[in-house]
Coordinates of C-alpha atoms in Angstrom, one line a residue:
Chain A
X1 CA 0.0 0.0 0.0
X2 CA 2.7 2.4 0.9
X3 CA 4.5 1.5 -2.3
X4 CA 1.6 2.1 -4.6
X5 CA 0.8 5.4 -2.8
X6 CA 4.4 6.6 -3.2
X7 CA 4.3 5.7 -6.9
X8 CA 1.1 7.6 -7.6
X9 CA 2.3 10.6 -5.7
X10 CA 5.4 10.9 -7.8
X11 CA 3.3 11.7 -10.8
X12 CA 0.8 14.0 -9.0
X13 CA 1.1 17.8 -9.1
X14 CA 2.6 19.2 -5.9
X15 CA -0.3 20.0 -3.5
X16 CA -0.7 23.3 -1.7
X17 CA 0.2 21.8 1.7
X18 CA 3.5 20.5 0.2
X19 CA 4.3 23.9 -1.3
X20 CA 3.6 25.5 2.1
X21 CA 5.8 23.0 3.8
X22 CA 8.7 23.7 1.5
X23 CA 8.2 27.4 1.6
X24 CA 8.1 27.3 5.4
X25 CA 11.2 25.2 5.6
X26 CA 13.1 27.4 3.2
X27 CA 11.9 30.5 5.1
X28 CA 13.0 29.1 8.4
X29 CA 16.4 28.2 7.1
X30 CA 16.7 31.6 5.6
X31 CA 15.8 33.3 8.8
X32 CA 18.2 31.0 10.7
X33 CA 21.0 32.1 8.3
X34 CA 20.2 35.7 8.7
X35 CA 20.4 35.4 12.5
X36 CA 23.5 33.3 12.1
X37 CA 21.9 30.6 14.2
X38 CA 20.9 27.1 13.3
X39 CA 17.3 26.0 13.2
X40 CA 16.5 24.3 16.5
X41 CA 16.5 20.5 16.5
X42 CA 13.2 19.0 17.5
X43 CA 12.8 15.9 19.4
X44 CA 9.4 14.3 20.0
X45 CA 8.8 11.9 22.9
X46 CA 6.0 9.6 24.0
X47 CA 5.3 9.6 27.7
X48 CA 3.8 6.4 29.2
X49 CA 1.4 6.8 32.1
X50 CA 3.2 8.0 35.2
X51 CA 2.8 9.8 38.5
X52 CA 4.2 12.9 40.1
X53 CA 4.2 12.9 43.8
X54 CA 4.2 15.4 46.7
X55 CA 6.2 15.2 49.9
X56 CA 3.2 14.2 52.0
X57 CA 2.0 11.4 49.6
X58 CA 5.6 10.0 49.2
X59 CA 5.8 9.8 53.0
X60 CA 2.5 7.8 53.1
X61 CA 3.3 5.6 50.2
X62 CA 6.9 4.7 50.8
X63 CA 7.5 5.7 54.5
X64 CA 8.4 9.1 56.2
X65 CA 11.4 10.9 54.8
X66 CA 11.7 8.7 51.7
X67 CA 13.6 10.3 48.8
X68 CA 12.9 9.2 45.2
X69 CA 15.7 7.0 43.8
X70 CA 17.1 8.0 40.4
X71 CA 16.7 5.4 37.7
X72 CA 17.3 7.3 34.4
X73 CA 17.3 10.9 33.2
X74 CA 14.5 12.4 31.2
X75 CA 15.1 14.8 28.3
X76 CA 14.3 18.0 30.3
X77 CA 17.2 18.7 32.6
X78 CA 16.6 17.7 36.3
X79 CA 13.7 15.4 35.5
X80 CA 14.1 11.7 36.0
X81 CA 12.3 8.4 36.1
X82 CA 12.5 7.1 39.7
X83 CA 12.8 3.4 40.6
X84 CA 9.7 3.8 42.7
X85 CA 6.4 2.6 41.3
X86 CA 2.8 2.5 42.7
X87 CA -0.5 0.9 41.9
X88 CA -3.5 2.9 40.9
X89 CA -7.1 1.7 41.4
X90 CA -9.8 3.3 39.3
X91 CA -13.6 3.7 39.6
X92 CA -14.2 0.3 38.0
X93 CA -12.1 -1.4 40.7
X94 CA -9.6 -2.3 38.1
X95 CA -6.0 -1.5 38.7
X96 CA -2.7 -0.7 36.9
X97 CA 0.4 -1.7 38.8
X98 CA 4.0 -0.6 38.1
X99 CA 2.9 3.0 37.6
X100 CA 6.3 4.8 37.4
X101 CA 6.9 7.9 39.6
X102 CA 8.8 10.7 37.8
X103 CA 11.0 13.0 39.8
X104 CA 11.7 15.5 41.2
X105 CA 8.9 15.8 43.8
X106 CA 6.2 18.3 43.2
X107 CA 3.8 20.4 45.2
X108 CA 0.8 18.4 44.2
X109 CA 0.5 14.7 43.3
X110 CA -0.7 14.0 39.8
X111 CA -1.3 11.0 37.6
X112 CA -1.1 11.2 33.8
X113 CA -2.9 8.5 31.9
X114 CA -3.6 7.8 28.3
X115 CA -7.3 7.5 27.4
X116 CA -6.6 3.8 26.8
X117 CA -5.5 3.4 30.4
X118 CA -8.2 5.7 31.7
X119 CA -11.1 3.9 30.0
X120 CA -9.8 0.6 31.2
X121 CA -9.7 1.9 34.7
X122 CA -13.2 3.5 34.4
X123 CA -12.4 7.2 33.9
X124 CA -14.6 7.7 31.0
X125 CA -14.2 11.4 30.3
X126 CA -10.9 12.2 31.9
X127 CA -10.1 15.9 31.5
X128 CA -7.3 16.9 29.0
X129 CA -5.1 19.2 31.0
X130 CA -1.6 20.7 31.1
X131 CA 0.5 19.4 34.0
X132 CA -0.3 21.2 37.2
X133 CA -3.8 22.3 36.2
X134 CA -5.7 19.7 38.2
X135 CA -8.6 21.6 39.8
X136 CA -11.8 19.7 39.4
X137 CA -10.1 16.5 38.0
X138 CA -11.0 13.1 39.3
X139 CA -9.0 11.3 42.1
X140 CA -8.0 7.7 42.6
X141 CA -6.7 5.3 45.2
X142 CA -2.9 5.0 45.0
X143 CA -1.2 2.0 46.7
X144 CA 2.5 2.0 47.7
X145 CA 4.6 -0.5 49.7
X146 CA 4.0 1.4 53.0
X147 CA 0.6 2.9 52.6
X148 CA -2.4 4.0 50.7
X149 CA -3.3 7.5 49.5
X150 CA -6.7 8.5 48.3
X151 CA -6.1 11.4 45.9
X152 CA -9.0 13.8 45.9
X153 CA -8.0 15.0 42.4
X154 CA -5.1 15.0 40.1
X155 CA -5.8 12.3 37.5
X156 CA -5.5 13.8 34.0
X157 CA -4.9 13.0 30.4
X158 CA -1.9 15.3 29.7
X159 CA -2.4 17.7 26.8
X160 CA 0.2 17.4 24.1
X161 CA 2.7 20.2 24.6
X162 CA 6.1 21.5 23.4
X163 CA 8.8 22.7 25.8
X164 CA 11.1 25.4 24.5
X165 CA 13.4 28.2 25.7
X166 CA 12.7 31.9 24.8
X167 CA 15.1 31.9 21.9
X168 CA 13.3 28.9 20.4
X169 CA 10.0 30.6 21.0
X170 CA 11.3 33.7 19.1
X171 CA 12.4 31.4 16.3
X172 CA 8.9 30.0 15.9
X173 CA 7.2 33.3 16.7
X174 CA 5.2 31.9 19.5
X175 CA 4.4 32.9 23.1
X176 CA 3.4 30.9 26.2
X177 CA -0.1 29.5 25.9
X178 CA -0.1 29.5 22.1
X179 CA -0.9 26.4 20.3
X180 CA 1.1 25.0 17.4
X181 CA 0.7 22.2 14.8
X182 CA 2.8 19.1 14.8
X183 CA 2.6 17.2 11.5
X184 CA 3.7 13.6 11.5
X185 CA 4.2 11.9 8.1
X186 CA 4.2 8.3 7.1
X187 CA 1.4 5.8 6.6
X188 CA -0.4 6.7 9.8
X189 CA 0.4 10.4 9.4
X190 CA -1.7 13.1 11.1
X191 CA -1.4 16.6 12.4
X192 CA -1.8 17.6 16.0
X193 CA -3.5 21.0 16.0
X194 CA -3.4 21.8 19.7
X195 CA 0.3 21.5 20.8
X196 CA 0.5 23.8 23.8
X197 CA 3.6 26.0 24.0
X198 CA 5.4 26.0 27.4
X199 CA 8.4 28.3 27.7
X200 CA 11.2 28.0 30.2
X201 CA 14.7 29.4 30.3
X202 CA 16.2 26.0 30.9
X203 CA 13.9 24.1 28.6
X204 CA 15.2 22.0 25.7
X205 CA 13.0 21.9 22.6
X206 CA 10.8 18.8 22.6
X207 CA 7.3 17.7 22.2
X208 CA 5.6 15.5 24.8
X209 CA 2.7 13.3 23.7
X210 CA 1.2 10.3 25.3
X211 CA 1.2 6.7 24.2
X212 CA -2.2 6.9 22.5
X213 CA -1.0 9.8 20.4
X214 CA 2.3 8.1 19.6
X215 CA 0.5 4.9 18.6
X216 CA -2.2 6.7 16.6
X217 CA 0.4 8.5 14.4
X218 CA 2.9 5.6 14.3
X219 CA 5.6 7.9 15.8
X220 CA 8.0 4.9 15.8
X221 CA 7.6 4.5 12.0
X222 CA 8.6 7.9 10.7
X223 CA 11.2 10.7 11.0
X224 CA 9.1 13.0 8.8
X225 CA 8.0 15.4 11.6
X226 CA 7.4 19.2 11.4
X227 CA 6.4 21.7 14.1
X228 CA 4.9 25.0 12.9
X229 CA 2.8 27.8 14.1
Chain B
X1 CA -7.8 25.4 30.2
X2 CA -10.4 25.0 27.5
X3 CA -12.2 28.1 28.9
X4 CA -9.2 30.4 28.8
X5 CA -8.3 29.2 25.3
X6 CA -11.9 29.9 24.1
X7 CA -11.7 33.4 25.7
X8 CA -8.5 34.3 24.0
X9 CA -9.6 33.0 20.7
X10 CA -12.7 35.2 20.8
X11 CA -10.5 38.3 20.5
X12 CA -8.1 36.8 17.9
X13 CA -8.4 37.5 14.2
X14 CA -9.9 34.6 12.3
X15 CA -7.1 32.4 11.1
X16 CA -6.7 31.1 7.5
X17 CA -7.7 27.6 8.4
X18 CA -10.9 28.8 10.0
X19 CA -11.7 30.9 7.0
X20 CA -11.1 27.9 4.8
X21 CA -13.3 25.7 7.0
X22 CA -16.2 28.2 6.7
X23 CA -15.8 28.7 3.0
X24 CA -15.7 24.9 2.5
X25 CA -18.8 24.4 4.6
X26 CA -20.7 27.2 2.8
X27 CA -19.5 25.8 -0.6
X28 CA -20.6 22.3 0.3
X29 CA -24.0 23.5 1.5
X30 CA -24.4 25.6 -1.7
X31 CA -23.5 22.6 -3.9
X32 CA -25.9 20.4 -2.0
X33 CA -28.7 23.0 -2.6
X34 CA -27.8 23.2 -6.2
X35 CA -28.1 19.5 -6.5
X36 CA -31.2 19.5 -4.4
X37 CA -29.7 16.9 -2.1
X38 CA -28.7 17.3 1.6
X39 CA -25.1 17.1 2.6
X40 CA -24.3 13.5 3.6
X41 CA -24.3 12.8 7.3
X42 CA -21.0 11.6 8.6
X43 CA -20.5 9.1 11.3
X44 CA -17.1 8.2 12.7
X45 CA -16.6 4.9 14.5
X46 CA -13.7 3.4 16.5
X47 CA -13.0 -0.3 15.8
X48 CA -11.5 -2.3 18.6
X49 CA -9.1 -5.1 17.7
X50 CA -10.9 -7.9 15.9
X51 CA -10.4 -10.8 13.6
X52 CA -11.9 -11.7 10.2
X53 CA -11.9 -15.4 9.5
X54 CA -11.9 -17.7 6.4
X55 CA -13.9 -20.9 6.1
X56 CA -10.9 -23.2 6.6
X57 CA -9.7 -21.4 9.8
X58 CA -13.3 -21.2 11.2
X59 CA -13.5 -25.0 10.8
X60 CA -10.2 -25.5 12.6
X61 CA -10.9 -23.0 15.4
X62 CA -14.6 -23.9 16.1
X63 CA -15.1 -27.3 14.4
X64 CA -16.0 -28.3 10.9
X65 CA -19.1 -26.6 9.4
X66 CA -19.4 -24.0 12.1
X67 CA -21.3 -20.8 11.1
X68 CA -20.6 -17.5 12.8
X69 CA -23.3 -16.5 15.4
X70 CA -24.8 -13.1 15.0
X71 CA -24.3 -10.9 18.0
X72 CA -25.0 -7.3 16.9
X73 CA -25.0 -5.5 13.6
X74 CA -22.2 -3.1 12.5
X75 CA -22.8 0.1 10.6
X76 CA -22.1 -1.2 7.1
X77 CA -25.0 -3.3 6.0
X78 CA -24.4 -7.1 6.2
X79 CA -21.4 -6.8 8.6
X80 CA -21.8 -8.0 12.2
X81 CA -20.0 -8.7 15.4
X82 CA -20.1 -12.5 16.0
X83 CA -20.5 -14.1 19.4
X84 CA -17.3 -16.1 18.6
X85 CA -14.0 -15.0 20.1
X86 CA -10.5 -16.3 19.9
X87 CA -7.1 -15.8 21.6
X88 CA -4.1 -14.4 19.8
X89 CA -0.6 -15.2 20.8
X90 CA 2.1 -12.8 19.7
X91 CA 5.9 -12.9 19.3
X92 CA 6.6 -12.0 22.9
X93 CA 4.5 -15.1 24.0
X94 CA 2.0 -12.7 25.4
X95 CA -1.7 -13.1 24.5
X96 CA -4.9 -11.2 24.1
X97 CA -8.0 -13.3 24.8
X98 CA -11.6 -12.5 23.8
X99 CA -10.6 -11.2 20.4
X100 CA -13.9 -10.7 18.7
X101 CA -14.6 -12.2 15.2
X102 CA -16.5 -10.0 12.8
X103 CA -18.7 -11.5 10.1
X104 CA -19.4 -12.4 7.5
X105 CA -16.6 -14.9 6.6
X106 CA -13.9 -13.7 4.3
X107 CA -11.6 -15.3 1.8
X108 CA -8.6 -14.7 4.0
X109 CA -8.2 -14.5 7.8
X110 CA -7.0 -11.2 9.1
X111 CA -6.4 -9.7 12.5
X112 CA -6.6 -5.9 13.0
X113 CA -4.8 -4.6 16.1
X114 CA -4.2 -1.1 17.4
X115 CA -0.5 -0.4 17.9
X116 CA -1.1 -0.4 21.7
X117 CA -2.2 -4.0 21.3
X118 CA 0.5 -4.8 18.8
X119 CA 3.4 -3.5 20.9
X120 CA 2.2 -5.3 24.0
X121 CA 2.1 -8.6 21.9
X122 CA 5.5 -7.9 20.5
X123 CA 4.7 -6.8 16.9
X124 CA 6.9 -3.7 17.0
X125 CA 6.5 -2.4 13.5
X126 CA 3.2 -3.8 12.4
X127 CA 2.3 -2.6 8.8
X128 CA -0.4 -0.1 8.4
X129 CA -2.7 -1.6 5.7
X130 CA -6.1 -1.4 4.2
X131 CA -8.2 -4.5 5.0
X132 CA -7.5 -7.3 2.6
X133 CA -4.0 -6.0 1.7
X134 CA -2.0 -8.5 3.8
X135 CA 0.8 -9.7 1.6
X136 CA 4.1 -9.7 3.6
X137 CA 2.4 -8.9 6.9
X138 CA 3.3 -10.9 10.1
X139 CA 1.3 -13.9 11.3
X140 CA 0.3 -15.1 14.7
X141 CA -1.0 -18.2 16.6
X142 CA -4.8 -18.1 17.0
X143 CA -6.5 -20.4 19.5
X144 CA -10.1 -21.3 19.4
X145 CA -12.2 -23.7 21.5
X146 CA -11.7 -26.6 19.0
X147 CA -8.2 -26.0 17.5
X148 CA -5.2 -23.8 16.8
X149 CA -4.4 -22.0 13.6
X150 CA -0.9 -20.7 12.8
X151 CA -1.6 -17.7 10.5
X152 CA 1.3 -17.2 8.1
X153 CA 0.3 -13.6 7.5
X154 CA -2.6 -11.3 8.1
X155 CA -1.9 -9.3 11.3
X156 CA -2.2 -5.6 10.4
X157 CA -2.9 -2.2 11.9
X158 CA -5.8 -1.1 9.8
X159 CA -5.3 2.2 8.0
X160 CA -8.0 4.8 8.8
X161 CA -10.5 4.9 6.0
X162 CA -13.9 6.2 5.0
X163 CA -16.6 4.2 3.4
X164 CA -18.9 6.0 0.9
X165 CA -21.2 5.3 -2.0
X166 CA -20.6 6.8 -5.5
X167 CA -23.0 9.7 -4.9
X168 CA -21.2 10.6 -1.7
X169 CA -17.8 10.4 -3.5
X170 CA -19.2 12.8 -6.1
X171 CA -20.3 15.1 -3.3
X172 CA -16.8 15.3 -1.9
X173 CA -15.1 15.2 -5.3
X174 CA -13.0 12.1 -4.5
X175 CA -12.2 8.8 -6.1
X176 CA -11.2 5.3 -4.9
X177 CA -7.7 5.4 -3.4
X178 CA -7.8 9.2 -2.7
X179 CA -6.9 10.3 0.8
X180 CA -9.0 12.8 2.7
X181 CA -8.6 14.8 5.9
X182 CA -10.6 14.3 9.0
X183 CA -10.4 17.2 11.5
X184 CA -11.5 16.4 15.0
X185 CA -12.0 19.4 17.3
X186 CA -12.0 19.7 21.1
X187 CA -9.2 19.8 23.7
X188 CA -7.4 16.8 22.1
X189 CA -8.2 17.9 18.5
X190 CA -6.1 16.8 15.6
X191 CA -6.4 16.2 11.8
X192 CA -6.0 12.8 10.2
X193 CA -4.3 13.5 6.9
X194 CA -4.4 10.0 5.4
X195 CA -8.1 8.9 5.4
X196 CA -8.3 6.3 2.6
X197 CA -11.4 6.5 0.4
X198 CA -13.2 3.2 -0.2
X199 CA -16.2 3.4 -2.5
X200 CA -19.0 0.8 -2.7
X201 CA -22.5 1.0 -4.1
X202 CA -24.0 -0.2 -0.8
X203 CA -21.7 1.7 1.5
X204 CA -23.0 4.1 4.1
X205 CA -20.8 7.2 4.8
X206 CA -18.6 6.5 7.8
X207 CA -15.0 6.7 8.9
X208 CA -13.4 3.8 10.6
X209 CA -10.5 4.5 12.9
X210 CA -8.9 2.2 15.6
X211 CA -9.0 2.7 19.3
X212 CA -5.5 4.4 19.5
X213 CA -6.7 7.0 17.0
X214 CA -10.0 7.5 18.8
X215 CA -8.3 7.8 22.1
X216 CA -5.6 10.1 20.8
X217 CA -8.2 12.6 19.5
X218 CA -10.7 12.1 22.3
X219 CA -13.4 11.1 19.8
X220 CA -15.8 10.5 22.8
X221 CA -15.4 14.1 23.9
X222 CA -16.4 16.1 20.8
X223 CA -18.9 16.4 18.0
X224 CA -16.9 18.9 16.1
X225 CA -15.8 16.7 13.2
X226 CA -15.2 17.6 9.6
X227 CA -14.2 15.4 6.6
X228 CA -12.7 17.2 3.6
X229 CA -10.6 16.6 0.5

């Protein structure tokens, strides 16, 4: 199928979106040359379901004074996957075990699930939120080796977002809170139209999507990826 | 989050894509009036993982001469979910049980998985194919109540596609094999850019996507859906 599609495309006139893509790329490269800086390199990553944990809940789940144990670094400096995992029990009395905690600790505990996870657990209309924006979201029972926490809120499906520093934001001409487009090519290609812009001085340019999004677009199958305003 | 975004958008100039969307809608309505026909009503459905089965494999799995038992109708006339289910074993020796068979019988057996299912089972780069196009795809072991089949090929991730009849194809100005765009609105909104057109005299207009795609775009959260060339 991919083969026949490629063959027919090679004889088709160039579509408007393709022209736009090329113009955009050339313009970006031109601007980058004019500023004497290279175009930023984009990485896109899929985040599996995970939990962020506050001091109080970490004490309850793993024992007073527990510190998270570093397992591996994440792309954004200072963030890491911890060795600690918990079990989440949802409204349908089903559970997911081995839910990874990501460090460092936060002010509020929060669980980020893909809709596939959420629907299995019984969260049928989980809110799509940016990290930290948890007012009014559902809670869950979290089980650790030393205790149980009943979260009153904090279970979300994370909105797709892009981290960047102010120079990268200037390059793309975007501000905090803007939404960008992320086009993924390939056989399962699609365009995410609501990529939230998050700007931080220390950020490294990268897009975070969840496993449903990565699997929908076949992120593992293509390198044809473009972020644009 | 949705609230603040809506508020800021209400003061923003109308973007090109919005203008295009409105023009397209008005043009479609105008054309429909000119033809004295209503614009076709679009339904979009998410297909969970399932199997299609051939006569020989049904015999092996459920016993010679078995007929599929009707459980519930599907949207396309004549298609139905059967009561029969099987178990699929993948390359990682993990399995998924209760894999539903869809009727009627076909000439070739075929299993359609979402990437979430496929990766769990160990199919790490399952081909994205239209139904029936299974040459060169991986196989799997299928277990039924009366026997086991070792499929040599036929495990695919189904490509997103739209069924329509020739009048609907004329309405959209598309032909068999074309690809269309399907824009899904809402907080998790995105645009599928590779919706394959399938035309059949008896077809009813509807898009089939898989559960990863439905969960990525939050299909259950929005009615703001648009199909266009």
